[in-house]
Coordinates of C-alpha atoms in Angstrom, one line a residue:
X1 CA -118.9 26.5 252.5
X2 CA -118.8 28.8 249.5
X3 CA -115.7 29.1 247.6
X4 CA -114.4 31.4 244.8
X5 CA -111.2 29.7 244.0
X6 CA -110.3 26.5 242.3
X7 CA -109.0 24.8 245.4
X8 CA -110.9 21.6 245.5
X9 CA -109.2 19.4 243.0
X10 CA -108.6 15.6 243.2
X11 CA -105.7 14.6 245.4
X12 CA -103.4 12.0 243.9
X13 CA -102.6 9.1 246.1
X14 CA -99.0 7.8 246.3
X15 CA -100.0 4.7 244.4
X16 CA -101.4 6.8 241.6
X17 CA -98.2 8.8 241.4
X18 CA -96.3 5.6 241.0
X19 CA -98.7 4.5 238.3
X20 CA -98.3 7.8 236.6
X21 CA -94.5 7.2 236.3
X22 CA -95.2 4.0 234.5
X23 CA -97.9 5.6 232.4
X24 CA -95.8 8.5 231.1
X25 CA -93.7 6.4 228.8
X26 CA -96.7 4.5 227.5
X27 CA -98.5 7.8 226.7
X28 CA -95.5 9.3 225.0
X29 CA -95.2 6.4 222.6
X30 CA -98.9 5.8 222.1
X31 CA -99.6 9.5 221.4
X32 CA -96.6 9.6 219.0
X33 CA -97.8 6.6 217.0
X34 CA -101.4 7.9 217.2
X35 CA -100.1 11.1 215.6
X36 CA -98.3 9.3 212.9
X37 CA -101.3 7.2 212.1
X38 CA -103.8 10.1 212.0
X39 CA -101.9 13.1 210.9
X40 CA -99.7 14.0 207.9
X41 CA -96.0 13.8 208.7
X42 CA -95.7 17.6 208.8
X43 CA -98.6 18.0 211.4
X44 CA -98.0 18.8 215.0
X45 CA -98.0 15.6 217.2
X46 CA -99.3 15.7 220.8
X47 CA -96.3 15.4 223.1
X48 CA -96.0 14.6 226.8
X49 CA -94.6 17.5 228.8
X50 CA -94.9 17.0 232.6
X51 CA -94.9 13.9 234.7
X52 CA -97.1 15.4 237.4
X53 CA -100.1 16.3 235.3
X54 CA -99.6 14.1 232.2
X55 CA -100.2 17.2 230.2
X56 CA -100.7 16.8 226.4
X57 CA -100.2 19.9 224.3
X58 CA -103.2 20.7 222.1
X59 CA -102.9 22.8 218.9
X60 CA -106.4 24.2 219.2
X61 CA -107.2 27.5 220.8
X62 CA -109.0 27.7 224.1
X63 CA -112.8 28.1 223.9
X64 CA -113.9 31.7 224.6
X65 CA -116.5 32.7 227.1
X66 CA -120.1 33.3 226.0
X67 CA -121.8 36.5 227.0
X68 CA -123.3 36.9 230.4
X69 CA -126.7 36.9 228.8
X70 CA -126.1 33.2 228.2
X71 CA -125.5 32.3 231.8
X72 CA -128.9 30.5 232.1
X73 CA -129.0 29.2 228.5
X74 CA -130.9 26.0 227.9
X75 CA -130.3 25.2 224.2
X76 CA -133.3 23.0 223.6
X77 CA -135.8 25.1 225.6
X78 CA -134.7 28.5 224.3
X79 CA -137.6 30.9 224.7
X80 CA -136.9 32.8 221.5
X81 CA -136.7 29.7 219.3
X82 CA -139.8 28.3 220.9
X83 CA -141.9 31.1 219.5
X84 CA -141.6 29.5 216.1
X85 CA -143.7 26.5 217.2
X86 CA -147.4 25.9 217.7
X87 CA -149.2 27.1 220.8
X88 CA -151.6 24.2 220.5
X89 CA -151.2 21.9 223.5
X90 CA -148.2 24.0 224.5
X91 CA -146.1 22.3 221.8
X92 CA -143.9 25.5 221.7
X93 CA -142.7 24.7 225.2
X94 CA -141.4 21.2 224.4
X95 CA -137.8 20.4 223.3
X96 CA -136.8 22.3 220.1
X97 CA -133.0 22.0 219.7
X98 CA -130.8 24.3 217.6
X99 CA -129.5 23.2 214.3
X100 CA -125.8 22.2 214.2
X101 CA -124.8 25.5 212.7
X102 CA -126.5 27.4 215.5
X103 CA -124.6 25.6 218.3
X104 CA -122.5 27.8 220.5
X105 CA -118.8 27.2 220.5
X106 CA -118.2 29.0 223.7
X107 CA -118.2 28.3 227.5
X108 CA -121.4 29.3 229.4
X109 CA -120.4 31.6 232.2
X110 CA -121.5 31.5 235.8
X111 CA -122.9 34.8 237.0
X112 CA -120.5 37.2 238.7
X113 CA -119.9 36.2 242.4
X114 CA -121.2 32.6 241.9
X115 CA -120.7 30.5 245.1
X116 CA -120.6 26.8 245.7
X117 CA -124.1 25.7 246.9
X118 CA -124.7 24.9 250.5
X119 CA -124.1 21.2 251.4
X120 CA -127.0 18.9 251.7
X121 CA -129.2 18.9 253.8
X122 CA -128.8 22.6 254.4
X123 CA -129.2 23.3 250.6
X124 CA -132.8 22.0 250.9
X125 CA -133.7 25.2 252.7
X126 CA -131.1 27.7 251.5
X127 CA -129.5 28.8 248.2
X128 CA -127.2 31.7 247.3
X129 CA -129.0 34.6 245.7
X130 CA -126.1 35.3 243.3
X131 CA -126.4 31.8 241.8
X132 CA -130.0 32.3 240.7
X133 CA -130.6 36.0 240.9
X134 CA -134.4 36.1 240.5
X135 CA -136.6 37.7 243.1
X136 CA -139.9 37.6 241.2
X137 CA -141.2 34.4 243.0
X138 CA -140.5 36.0 246.4
X139 CA -143.2 38.5 245.5
X140 CA -145.6 36.4 243.4
X141 CA -145.6 33.5 245.8
X142 CA -145.1 35.4 249.0
X143 CA -148.5 34.4 250.5
X144 CA -147.9 30.7 249.6
X145 CA -144.5 30.6 251.3
X146 CA -142.6 29.1 248.4
X147 CA -139.5 31.2 248.7
X148 CA -138.1 34.1 250.7
X149 CA -135.3 36.5 250.0
X150 CA -133.1 37.0 253.0
X151 CA -130.0 39.1 252.5
X152 CA -127.5 37.0 250.4
X153 CA -129.7 33.9 250.4
X154 CA -133.1 32.5 249.4
X155 CA -134.9 30.5 252.0
X156 CA -137.3 27.7 251.0
X157 CA -139.9 27.2 253.8
X158 CA -141.5 24.3 252.0
X159 CA -144.7 26.1 251.2
X160 CA -146.8 25.5 248.1
X161 CA -150.1 26.7 246.6
X162 CA -152.0 23.8 248.1
X163 CA -149.9 23.2 251.2
X164 CA -149.7 26.5 253.1
X165 CA -148.6 24.7 256.2
X166 CA -145.6 23.4 254.4
X167 CA -144.6 20.4 252.4
X168 CA -143.9 18.2 255.4
X169 CA -147.4 18.7 256.8
X170 CA -148.9 18.1 253.3
X171 CA -147.0 14.9 252.9
X172 CA -148.0 13.8 256.4
X173 CA -151.6 14.2 255.2
X174 CA -151.0 12.0 252.2
X175 CA -149.3 9.5 254.5
X176 CA -152.6 9.2 256.4
X177 CA -154.3 8.0 253.2
X178 CA -151.6 5.7 251.7
X179 CA -148.6 4.1 253.2
X180 CA -145.4 6.1 252.7
X181 CA -143.4 4.3 255.3
X182 CA -143.2 0.6 254.4
X183 CA -140.9 0.9 251.4
X184 CA -143.5 0.0 248.9
X185 CA -143.4 3.5 247.4
X186 CA -139.9 4.5 246.3
X187 CA -140.1 6.4 243.0
X188 CA -142.4 9.4 242.4
X189 CA -143.0 11.9 239.7
X190 CA -144.1 15.5 240.3
X191 CA -145.7 17.2 237.3
X192 CA -145.5 21.0 237.4
X193 CA -143.1 20.8 240.4
X194 CA -142.6 24.6 241.2
X195 CA -139.4 24.9 243.2
X196 CA -139.4 21.1 244.0
X197 CA -140.5 21.2 247.6
X198 CA -142.7 18.1 247.4
X199 CA -139.8 16.1 246.1
X200 CA -137.3 17.7 248.5
X201 CA -139.3 16.7 251.6
X202 CA -140.0 13.2 250.4
X203 CA -136.3 12.5 250.4
X204 CA -136.3 12.2 254.2
X205 CA -138.9 9.4 253.7
X206 CA -136.6 7.5 251.3
X207 CA -138.8 8.4 248.3
X208 CA -137.0 9.9 245.3
X209 CA -138.9 12.1 243.0
X210 CA -138.4 13.1 239.4
X211 CA -139.6 16.7 239.5
X212 CA -140.3 18.5 236.3
X213 CA -141.8 21.7 235.0
X214 CA -141.5 23.7 231.7
X215 CA -138.8 26.3 231.1
X216 CA -140.3 29.4 232.7
X217 CA -140.5 32.6 230.7
X218 CA -140.1 34.7 233.9
X219 CA -138.5 32.6 236.6
X220 CA -136.2 29.5 236.8
X221 CA -138.3 27.3 239.1
X222 CA -136.6 24.1 238.0
X223 CA -133.2 25.8 238.5
X224 CA -134.2 26.6 242.1
X225 CA -135.0 22.9 242.6
X226 CA -131.6 21.9 241.2
X227 CA -129.8 24.5 243.2
X228 CA -131.4 23.0 246.3
X229 CA -130.0 19.6 245.5
X230 CA -133.3 18.1 244.4
X231 CA -133.7 15.9 241.3
X232 CA -135.4 17.8 238.5
X233 CA -135.6 18.3 234.7
X234 CA -137.2 20.8 232.4
X235 CA -140.2 19.1 230.8
X236 CA -143.9 19.4 230.0
X237 CA -146.9 17.3 229.1
X238 CA -147.7 18.4 225.6
X239 CA -147.5 16.2 222.5
X240 CA -144.5 13.9 223.2
X241 CA -144.2 11.2 225.8
X242 CA -142.3 12.0 228.9
X243 CA -138.7 10.6 228.6
X244 CA -139.2 7.7 231.0
X245 CA -140.0 4.1 230.5
X246 CA -143.4 2.5 231.2
X247 CA -144.2 1.1 234.7
X248 CA -141.5 3.3 236.3
X249 CA -143.1 5.3 239.1
X250 CA -144.9 4.1 242.3
X251 CA -146.6 7.5 242.7
X252 CA -147.5 10.5 240.5
X253 CA -148.5 13.9 241.8
X254 CA -150.0 17.2 240.7
X255 CA -150.6 20.0 243.0
X256 CA -152.3 22.9 241.2
X257 CA -150.1 22.1 238.2
X258 CA -152.6 23.6 235.7
X259 CA -152.6 20.6 233.4
X260 CA -155.9 20.1 231.5
X261 CA -156.3 16.5 232.5
X262 CA -159.7 15.9 231.0
X263 CA -159.0 17.6 227.6
X264 CA -157.6 16.0 224.4
X265 CA -159.3 12.7 225.0
X266 CA -157.6 12.5 228.4
X267 CA -154.3 12.0 226.8
X268 CA -152.2 13.5 229.6
X269 CA -153.7 11.1 232.2
X270 CA -153.2 8.3 229.6
X271 CA -149.5 9.2 229.7
X272 CA -149.4 9.2 233.5
X273 CA -150.9 5.7 233.3
X274 CA -148.1 4.6 231.0
X275 CA -145.4 5.6 233.5
X276 CA -147.2 4.4 236.6
X277 CA -146.5 1.0 238.0
X278 CA -149.3 -1.6 238.4
X279 CA -151.0 -0.5 241.7
X280 CA -149.4 2.9 241.5
X281 CA -151.1 6.1 242.9
X282 CA -152.1 9.3 241.3
X283 CA -152.5 12.3 243.7
X284 CA -154.3 15.5 242.7
X285 CA -154.7 18.6 244.8
X286 CA -156.0 22.0 243.7
X287 CA -158.7 22.7 241.1
X288 CA -161.1 21.1 240.9
X289 CA -160.7 19.1 244.1
X290 CA -162.6 20.5 247.0
X291 CA -164.1 23.1 244.7
X292 CA -167.1 23.7 247.0
X293 CA -164.7 25.3 249.5
X294 CA -162.4 27.1 247.2
X295 CA -164.5 28.1 244.1
X296 CA -164.7 31.8 245.0
X297 CA -161.0 32.1 245.6
X298 CA -160.3 30.3 242.3
X299 CA -162.6 32.8 240.6
X300 CA -164.5 30.1 238.7
X301 CA -168.1 29.1 238.8
X302 CA -169.4 26.1 240.7
X303 CA -170.7 24.6 237.4
X304 CA -167.4 24.9 235.7
X305 CA -165.4 23.3 238.5
X306 CA -168.0 20.5 239.0
X307 CA -167.9 19.8 235.3
X308 CA -164.1 19.6 235.3
X309 CA -164.1 17.2 238.2
X310 CA -166.7 14.9 236.6
X311 CA -164.6 14.9 233.4
X312 CA -161.5 13.9 235.3
X313 CA -163.4 11.1 237.1
X314 CA -164.6 9.8 233.8
X315 CA -161.1 9.6 232.3
X316 CA -159.7 7.9 235.4
X317 CA -162.5 5.4 235.3
X318 CA -161.9 4.7 231.6
X319 CA -158.3 3.8 232.6
X320 CA -159.7 1.3 235.1
X321 CA -158.3 3.4 238.0
X322 CA -160.0 3.2 241.3
X323 CA -160.7 6.3 243.3
X324 CA -159.4 5.5 246.8
X325 CA -160.2 8.6 248.7
X326 CA -161.0 12.3 248.5
X327 CA -160.1 14.0 251.8
X328 CA -160.1 17.8 252.0
X329 CA -157.9 19.2 249.3
X330 CA -156.4 15.8 248.3
X331 CA -157.8 13.1 246.0
X332 CA -156.0 9.8 245.3
X333 CA -156.6 7.2 242.5
X334 CA -154.9 3.8 242.1
X335 CA -154.0 2.1 238.9
X336 CA -155.1 -1.5 238.8
X337 CA -152.5 -4.2 239.6
X338 CA -153.3 -5.9 236.3
X339 CA -155.6 -5.5 233.3
X340 CA -157.6 -8.7 233.5
X341 CA -160.9 -7.1 234.5
X342 CA -160.0 -4.0 232.4
X343 CA -159.9 -6.1 229.2
X344 CA -163.3 -7.5 229.9
X345 CA -164.7 -4.0 230.4
X346 CA -162.9 -2.8 227.2
X347 CA -165.1 -5.1 225.1
X348 CA -168.0 -2.8 226.1
X349 CA -166.5 0.7 226.4
X350 CA -163.5 0.5 224.0
X351 CA -162.4 3.9 225.1
X352 CA -159.5 4.5 225.2
X353 CA -158.5 1.3 223.3
X354 CA -155.5 -0.7 224.2
X355 CA -152.3 0.3 222.3
X356 CA -151.1 -1.8 219.4
X357 CA -147.6 -3.1 219.1
X358 CA -145.7 0.1 219.8
X359 CA -142.9 -0.3 222.5
X360 CA -144.3 1.2 225.7
X361 CA -140.7 2.1 226.8
X362 CA -140.0 4.1 223.7
X363 CA -140.1 7.7 224.9
X364 CA -137.7 10.0 223.0
X365 CA -139.5 12.3 220.7
X366 CA -142.3 9.8 220.6
X367 CA -145.8 11.1 220.1
X368 CA -148.3 10.5 222.9
X369 CA -151.2 8.2 221.9
X370 CA -154.7 8.1 223.4
X371 CA -154.5 4.4 224.0
X372 CA -154.0 2.3 227.1
X373 CA -150.5 0.7 227.6
X374 CA -150.7 -3.1 228.1
X375 CA -149.5 -4.5 231.4
X376 CA -147.8 -7.9 231.4
X377 CA -150.2 -10.9 231.3
X378 CA -151.4 -12.5 234.5
X379 CA -153.2 -15.7 235.3
X380 CA -155.7 -14.4 237.9
X381 CA -157.1 -11.1 239.1
X382 CA -155.1 -10.9 242.3
X383 CA -151.7 -11.3 240.5
X384 CA -149.5 -8.2 240.1
X385 CA -148.6 -7.7 236.5
X386 CA -144.9 -8.2 236.0
X387 CA -144.5 -9.6 239.5
X388 CA -144.4 -8.0 243.0
X389 CA -141.5 -5.5 243.6
X390 CA -139.3 -5.8 246.6
X391 CA -139.7 -3.0 249.1
X392 CA -137.0 -0.4 249.5
X393 CA -134.1 -0.7 250.3
X394 CA -134.1 -4.4 249.4
X395 CA -135.4 -3.3 245.9
X396 CA -132.0 -1.8 245.1
X397 CA -130.2 -5.2 244.9
X398 CA -133.0 -7.6 244.2
X399 CA -133.1 -9.0 240.7
X400 CA -135.1 -6.4 238.7
X401 CA -138.4 -7.5 237.3
X402 CA -137.5 -6.9 233.7
X403 CA -134.4 -9.0 234.0
X404 CA -136.1 -11.9 235.8
X405 CA -138.8 -11.9 233.1
X406 CA -136.1 -12.0 230.4
X407 CA -137.4 -8.9 228.6
X408 CA -134.0 -7.1 228.5
X409 CA -132.0 -8.7 225.6
X410 CA -128.7 -10.1 226.6
X411 CA -129.0 -9.1 230.3
X412 CA -129.2 -12.0 232.8
X413 CA -129.3 -12.3 236.5
X414 CA -125.6 -13.1 236.4
X415 CA -125.0 -10.0 234.4
X416 CA -126.8 -7.9 237.0
X417 CA -124.9 -9.4 240.0
X418 CA -121.6 -9.0 238.2
X419 CA -122.3 -5.4 237.3
X420 CA -123.3 -4.5 240.9
X421 CA -120.1 -5.9 242.3
X422 CA -118.0 -4.3 239.6
X423 CA -119.2 -0.8 240.4
X424 CA -118.6 -1.3 244.1
X425 CA -115.0 -2.1 243.2
X426 CA -114.7 0.8 240.8
X427 CA -116.2 3.4 243.2
X428 CA -113.6 2.2 245.8
X429 CA -110.9 2.9 243.3
X430 CA -112.4 6.3 242.4
X431 CA -112.2 7.3 246.0
X432 CA -108.5 6.6 246.1
X433 CA -107.9 9.0 243.2
X434 CA -110.4 11.7 244.1
X435 CA -110.5 12.0 247.9
X436 CA -113.3 14.6 247.7
X437 CA -115.6 11.6 247.1
X438 CA -114.9 10.7 250.7
X439 CA -116.2 14.0 252.0
X440 CA -120.0 14.0 252.7
X441 CA -121.5 17.2 251.2
X442 CA -118.7 17.9 248.8
X443 CA -120.9 16.7 245.9
X444 CA -124.7 16.4 245.7
X445 CA -126.0 16.3 242.1
X446 CA -124.5 13.5 240.1
X447 CA -125.0 12.7 236.4
X448 CA -124.2 9.2 234.9
X449 CA -124.1 9.8 231.2
X450 CA -124.2 6.1 230.2
X451 CA -125.7 4.3 233.2
X452 CA -126.5 0.8 231.8
X453 CA -128.0 -1.0 234.9
X454 CA -127.4 1.9 237.4
X455 CA -124.5 0.2 239.1
X456 CA -122.6 3.4 239.7
X457 CA -125.6 5.0 241.3
X458 CA -126.3 1.9 243.4
X459 CA -122.7 1.9 244.7
X460 CA -123.3 5.6 245.9
X461 CA -126.6 4.8 247.7
X462 CA -125.2 5.4 251.2
X463 CA -123.7 8.8 250.3
X464 CA -125.8 12.0 250.6
X465 CA -126.1 12.3 246.8
X466 CA -128.6 11.6 244.1
X467 CA -127.8 10.4 240.6
X468 CA -129.5 11.2 237.3
X469 CA -129.0 7.9 235.4
X470 CA -129.0 8.5 231.6
X471 CA -129.6 5.7 229.1
X472 CA -128.6 7.1 225.7
X473 CA -131.1 6.5 223.0
X474 CA -128.2 5.2 220.9
X475 CA -127.5 2.1 223.0
X476 CA -128.5 -1.3 221.6
X477 CA -130.4 -2.4 224.7
X478 CA -132.8 -0.1 226.6
X479 CA -132.1 -0.6 230.3
X480 CA -133.8 2.4 231.8
X481 CA -136.7 0.3 233.0
X482 CA -134.2 -1.8 235.0
X483 CA -132.9 1.3 236.7
X484 CA -136.4 2.2 237.8
X485 CA -137.1 -1.4 238.9
X486 CA -134.1 -0.9 241.3
X487 CA -135.7 2.2 242.9
X488 CA -133.4 4.6 241.1
X489 CA -134.4 7.4 238.6
X490 CA -133.1 8.5 235.2
X491 CA -134.0 9.7 231.7
X492 CA -133.3 9.1 228.1
X493 CA -131.0 11.4 226.2
X494 CA -129.3 11.8 222.9
X495 CA -125.8 13.3 223.7
X496 CA -125.7 14.9 220.2
X497 CA -128.2 17.3 221.7
X498 CA -128.3 19.4 224.8
X499 CA -129.9 18.1 228.0
X500 CA -133.1 19.6 229.3
X501 CA -131.5 21.2 232.3
X502 CA -130.0 24.5 233.3
X503 CA -126.3 25.4 233.3
X504 CA -124.4 24.4 236.5
X505 CA -126.8 21.6 237.3
X506 CA -124.3 18.9 238.3
X507 CA -121.5 18.7 240.8
X508 CA -120.1 15.4 239.4
X509 CA -120.4 13.8 236.0
X510 CA -119.5 10.2 235.1
X511 CA -118.9 9.4 231.5
X512 CA -118.3 5.7 230.8
X513 CA -117.7 4.9 227.1
X514 CA -119.8 7.8 226.0
X515 CA -117.4 9.0 223.3
X516 CA -116.9 5.5 221.9
X517 CA -120.7 5.2 221.7
X518 CA -121.0 8.6 219.8
X519 CA -118.0 8.1 217.6
X520 CA -118.8 9.4 214.1
X521 CA -122.2 10.6 215.2
X522 CA -121.4 14.1 216.4
X523 CA -118.5 16.2 217.4
X524 CA -116.6 15.3 220.5
X525 CA -116.2 19.0 221.4
X526 CA -119.9 19.6 221.3
X527 CA -120.5 16.9 223.8
X528 CA -117.8 18.3 226.0
X529 CA -119.1 21.8 225.7
X530 CA -122.5 20.5 226.9
X531 CA -120.8 18.8 229.8
X532 CA -119.1 22.1 230.6
X533 CA -122.5 23.9 230.5
X534 CA -124.1 21.5 232.9
X535 CA -121.2 21.2 235.3
X536 CA -120.8 23.5 238.2
X537 CA -117.5 25.5 238.7
X538 CA -115.2 23.2 240.7
X539 CA -117.3 20.2 239.7
X540 CA -115.6 16.9 238.8
X541 CA -115.7 14.5 235.9
X542 CA -114.5 10.9 235.4
X543 CA -114.1 9.6 231.9
X544 CA -113.6 5.9 231.1
X545 CA -112.3 5.2 227.6
X546 CA -109.5 3.6 225.7
X547 CA -106.3 5.6 225.8
X548 CA -106.5 6.9 222.3
X549 CA -109.9 8.4 223.0
X550 CA -108.8 9.8 226.3
X551 CA -105.9 11.6 224.7
X552 CA -108.3 13.4 222.3
X553 CA -110.7 14.2 225.2
X554 CA -107.9 15.7 227.2
X555 CA -106.8 18.0 224.4
X556 CA -110.3 19.5 224.4
X557 CA -110.8 19.7 228.2
X558 CA -107.5 21.5 228.4
X559 CA -109.0 24.1 226.1
X560 CA -112.1 24.3 228.4
X561 CA -109.7 25.3 231.2
X562 CA -110.3 22.1 233.1
X563 CA -107.5 20.6 235.2
X564 CA -107.1 16.9 234.4
X565 CA -104.9 13.8 234.5
X566 CA -105.0 10.4 233.0
X567 CA -104.6 7.4 235.4
X568 CA -104.5 3.7 235.1
X569 CA -107.5 1.4 235.0
X570 CA -108.4 -0.1 238.4
X571 CA -107.1 -3.5 237.1
X572 CA -103.6 -2.1 236.5
X573 CA -101.4 -0.5 233.9
X574 CA -101.7 -3.2 231.2
X575 CA -105.4 -2.5 230.6
X576 CA -106.1 -0.4 227.4
X577 CA -109.0 1.3 229.1
X578 CA -107.8 4.3 231.2
X579 CA -109.5 6.9 233.3
X580 CA -109.4 10.7 233.0
X581 CA -110.1 12.6 236.2
X582 CA -110.9 16.3 235.6
X583 CA -112.1 19.4 237.5
X584 CA -113.7 22.4 236.0
X585 CA -111.8 25.4 237.3
X586 CA -113.7 28.2 239.0
X587 CA -114.5 31.2 236.8
X588 CA -117.4 33.6 236.3
X589 CA -118.4 36.3 233.9
X590 CA -116.4 39.4 234.8
X591 CA -118.8 41.8 236.5
X592 CA -117.2 44.9 235.0
X593 CA -117.9 43.7 231.4
X594 CA -121.2 44.4 229.7
X595 CA -123.1 41.7 227.8
X596 CA -122.2 43.4 224.5
X597 CA -118.5 43.3 225.3
X598 CA -118.8 39.7 226.4
X599 CA -120.5 38.7 223.2
X600 CA -117.8 40.4 221.1
X601 CA -115.2 38.4 223.0
X602 CA -117.1 35.2 222.3
X603 CA -117.0 35.9 218.5

């Protein structure tokens, strides 16, 4: 149900209250000595004030509200900043983050009247108009049945440009061509996802999709997907690699996504090949597929469409893909299970060549290359490169391929098993502190800011939630490939920059040792302002850090108008690592204030 009040805050168990009594003396002494160590003797020292909330008084002033015109601000995809960059290959629509001095020091407001989203699975089909107040798509895509405006809500019938009978029927048609039911296909990627209906309807088939599309200049299509409770990020195929590891997805999809697949030496299909698993599928519907039927409606000549299809077929063949089927409006190719025969053919064609020594999992501001990513070596043509993956749901807890092959430095099978058990224990403890975690539908979109092996997400697998697992680019060991091996999804991110998502994306954020990782790299308040931007009103956060770091975090979250309290580690009061449970209080931009007045308050 929708709510306009900050009523849904974590409820403290009796045991936690008892722990808090023990903790208060420790906090008073530790914050006192912390102040002596870090501040001149005349400086104000944080002091403990109340037992119930473990409040620590901060000297800094609260952060002001930004203007209402910033309510959908995406710092690294700002449309005004993007105009400074090249139109070639749509580079201007990639990530271009503000300089440090440009960063906002104010809180992004929710639009007036903002309401908590509908609980999943109702949210798949309904969203509040006040949360994403854009009607343009209801007119532009009316015939295609993407979205309808009905009173206070938007309804998503599941239509699409190439699936007028709905996403369910479209996916059923795909299911007649490849097996979507046996658990062999678990992770998918949807390029140019629209409002995310393909990914939304695959969830009922236990297939989780990373949907992405560029920041729209006229409509927030990715924002609609996120409001529905569907995994999505802002992104585009342009000049940089997608922020995912190699061999990550079982299936890739493009339905009239308007990507010029055959241009620029086929580099966009080369990038799809990088992120597809051995034996993975690429599905294309829309121009030029079935052009003989649609060419008049597409307002293109037969010759033009035929030429485009032949060019795509040529690129796919150069990647050693096999065209499995073309049935009506759908065409499906399959990536080879290994490169044994492909290497033999490369001696003749050499186009595109195999990549040199560049790490295929490196994908943060990394230029795309028109070269074929090597698959792991095999001994015969029937062997699957890297080994055969377990089917879902067994895949979640099976030893991931990258670990069993020993390609993740310092991570063994024992490490993986221990981590999985650890996060089951931790989630059980979290539920005793925040009983909202026990209520199905209270939270839907989760963000794990430092996911390691995806243990937190794996522990949540039976809940009606999805988790965006982030592996920071600053960690010593890249584990995002392991997360995908488990049948989970995620992305790379530098937390000194903003995330490629809209404000109010996540209901719940988990931050394990994030601030220790970024110590001396960027300002703590900037990371917390970004968390505030991406967190919904009444959304929750759990921080895990040593007590001295948590004290500093709490000072800032108090000034963000979050309600929070520090509690003991799950192993007891003598552990130096503590937890901070926080809730972002409900607030919106006042409807009676103009943008100009709001901006003056922010300054």
